[in-house]
Amino acid sequence: MEKELVNLTRFTLEEQRKHPEATGDFTLILQQIGFAAKIISKEVNKAGLVRILGKTDTFNYHGEQQQKLDVYANEILINSLEYTGKICGMASEEVDDIIPIPSIYSKGKYLVVFDPIDGSSNIDVNISIGTIFGIYKRKSSASGNITQKDFLNRGKDIVAAGYIIYGSSTMFVYTTGNGVNGFTLDPSVGEFLLSHPNLRIPEYGNIYSVNEANSPYWDDKINQYIDFLKKYSERKYTLRYIGSLVSDFHRNLLKGGVFLYPADINRPNGKLRLVYEVNPMAFIMRQVGGMATDGKQDILEILPESLHQTTPLIMGSEFEVKKYLEFVNN
Ligand code: AHM
Ligand code: MG
């Protein structure tokens, strides 16, 4: 008999049944993100062929020119989630303010944050990109309107986080805080099938991932750490950097190692955005047995002050992250 196939729908339902108090709200949200991911994946695959390739003439909050695919993926995610009745608002890298639920739909208790297409400067050159998402439970009273403050939560309060990688295959990787599971899209049936159950990151690896062109602007201690990896460690390290967070994260998760986007003179608070990029990835990283820090504290302990704030990020296998902390804090 053929090996039992578990699709994302079955997996999320079975997870829900393990929690008799669960209402199913959450399961529906995850399934809808899975649905959006399939649509985005289809568009990503044909981005080289059709009108969607290229830039728009609009700019996002960070002053970056938006790609058409960014805008498209953002709309797909909003459309897939806003009518469910299970969420009370969203926040996206591509939208300056929070995204309310239109009054024609009922609201629920969850908040969803996302980066619809991360690594979008790679779209035009056919390099893997991704979607990142995080789900929180609303803390303020359900009767009032949601505000930006509702989205300023510590990463440790996340109730689910995940990413979709549009690579040589499309994968959906997520956690609800009970381990991390990966699903690969079978395009012939249009389903995400469980392919990577219970993912764990190796305790150490031999990969470091960083934009080393920024090294002249780093603190000396960071340069000393990278020098240690290159010249003095017993392990033979190799550099792998795609410049697409989801792809760099996914590779390091499977192989072990460290990813860094530290502060530098030009970016004293790093580049990556805390609320919808870094927190979900840091939450997943902790779930697979790795670590994520800004160099001073655990990423998941940071209380965000604004929706689009950035943070330095060092994350990966325990050995390499602890070694980083030894270098910068001594
Ligand atoms: P984006 O959200 O505008 O695509 O930018 C985020 C990306 C990350 O995917 C990646 O880790 C980083 O920017 C790469 O930055 P750099 O080109 O400075 O190395
Ligand atoms: Mg991004």
mmCIF file of C-alpha atoms and ligand atoms in Angstrom, residues 60 64 70 93-94 115 117-122 210-211 214 241-246 248 259 261 267 271-273 277, ligand 1:
data_model
loop_
_atom_site.group_PDB
_atom_site.id
_atom_site.type_symbol
_atom_site.label_atom_id
_atom_site.label_comp_id
_atom_site.label_asym_id
_atom_site.label_seq_id
_atom_site.Cartn_x
_atom_site.Cartn_y
_atom_site.Cartn_z
ATOM 1 C CA ASN A 60 6.446 51.186 0.766
ATOM 2 C CA GLU A 64 11.625 50.789 -1.216
ATOM 3 C CA ASP A 70 4.752 42.221 -3.500
ATOM 4 C CA GLU A 93 5.395 44.984 5.446
ATOM 5 C CA GLU A 94 3.698 46.493 2.423
ATOM 6 C CA ASP A 115 5.698 39.921 4.939
ATOM 7 C CA ILE A 117 7.089 38.499 -0.356
ATOM 8 C CA ASP A 118 10.371 38.631 1.465
ATOM 9 C CA GLY A 119 13.552 38.985 -0.546
ATOM 10 C CA SER A 120 11.645 40.683 -3.318
ATOM 11 C CA SER A 121 14.763 42.222 -4.865
ATOM 12 C CA ASN A 122 15.468 38.629 -5.971
ATOM 13 C CA VAL A 210 25.903 37.360 6.260
ATOM 14 C CA ASN A 211 26.243 40.243 3.825
ATOM 15 C CA ASN A 214 28.919 45.449 5.283
ATOM 16 C CA TYR A 241 24.344 34.085 1.591
ATOM 17 C CA ILE A 242 21.378 34.400 -0.739
ATOM 18 C CA GLY A 243 20.063 37.734 0.538
ATOM 19 C CA SER A 244 16.601 36.230 0.844
ATOM 20 C CA LEU A 245 15.856 35.667 4.533
ATOM 21 C CA VAL A 246 13.466 32.754 4.135
ATOM 22 C CA ASP A 248 18.915 31.566 4.062
ATOM 23 C CA PHE A 259 22.576 33.833 9.931
ATOM 24 C CA TYR A 261 22.114 40.827 9.890
ATOM 25 C CA ARG A 267 21.998 50.831 10.110
ATOM 26 C CA LYS A 271 17.778 46.044 8.563
ATOM 27 C CA LEU A 272 15.239 43.323 9.233
ATOM 28 C CA ARG A 273 11.814 44.199 10.627
ATOM 29 C CA GLU A 277 9.879 39.242 9.665
HETATM 30 P P1 AHM B 1 12.701 42.821 1.724
HETATM 31 O O1 AHM B 1 11.695 42.465 2.781
HETATM 32 O O2 AHM B 1 12.561 44.231 1.279
HETATM 33 O O3 AHM B 1 12.750 41.856 0.606
HETATM 34 O O4 AHM B 1 14.159 42.837 2.448
HETATM 35 C C1 AHM B 1 14.528 41.837 3.323
HETATM 36 C C2 AHM B 1 15.683 41.071 2.754
HETATM 37 C C3 AHM B 1 15.852 39.762 3.470
HETATM 38 O O5 AHM B 1 15.163 38.737 2.823
HETATM 39 C C4 AHM B 1 17.339 39.548 3.402
HETATM 40 O O6 AHM B 1 17.799 38.779 4.490
HETATM 41 C C5 AHM B 1 17.892 40.944 3.434
HETATM 42 O O7 AHM B 1 16.860 41.808 2.983
HETATM 43 C C6 AHM B 1 19.074 41.096 2.537
HETATM 44 O O8 AHM B 1 19.581 42.374 2.662
HETATM 45 P P2 AHM B 1 20.952 42.846 1.941
HETATM 46 O O9 AHM B 1 20.645 42.910 0.492
HETATM 47 O O10 AHM B 1 21.228 44.187 2.548
HETATM 48 O O11 AHM B 1 22.014 41.825 2.272
#
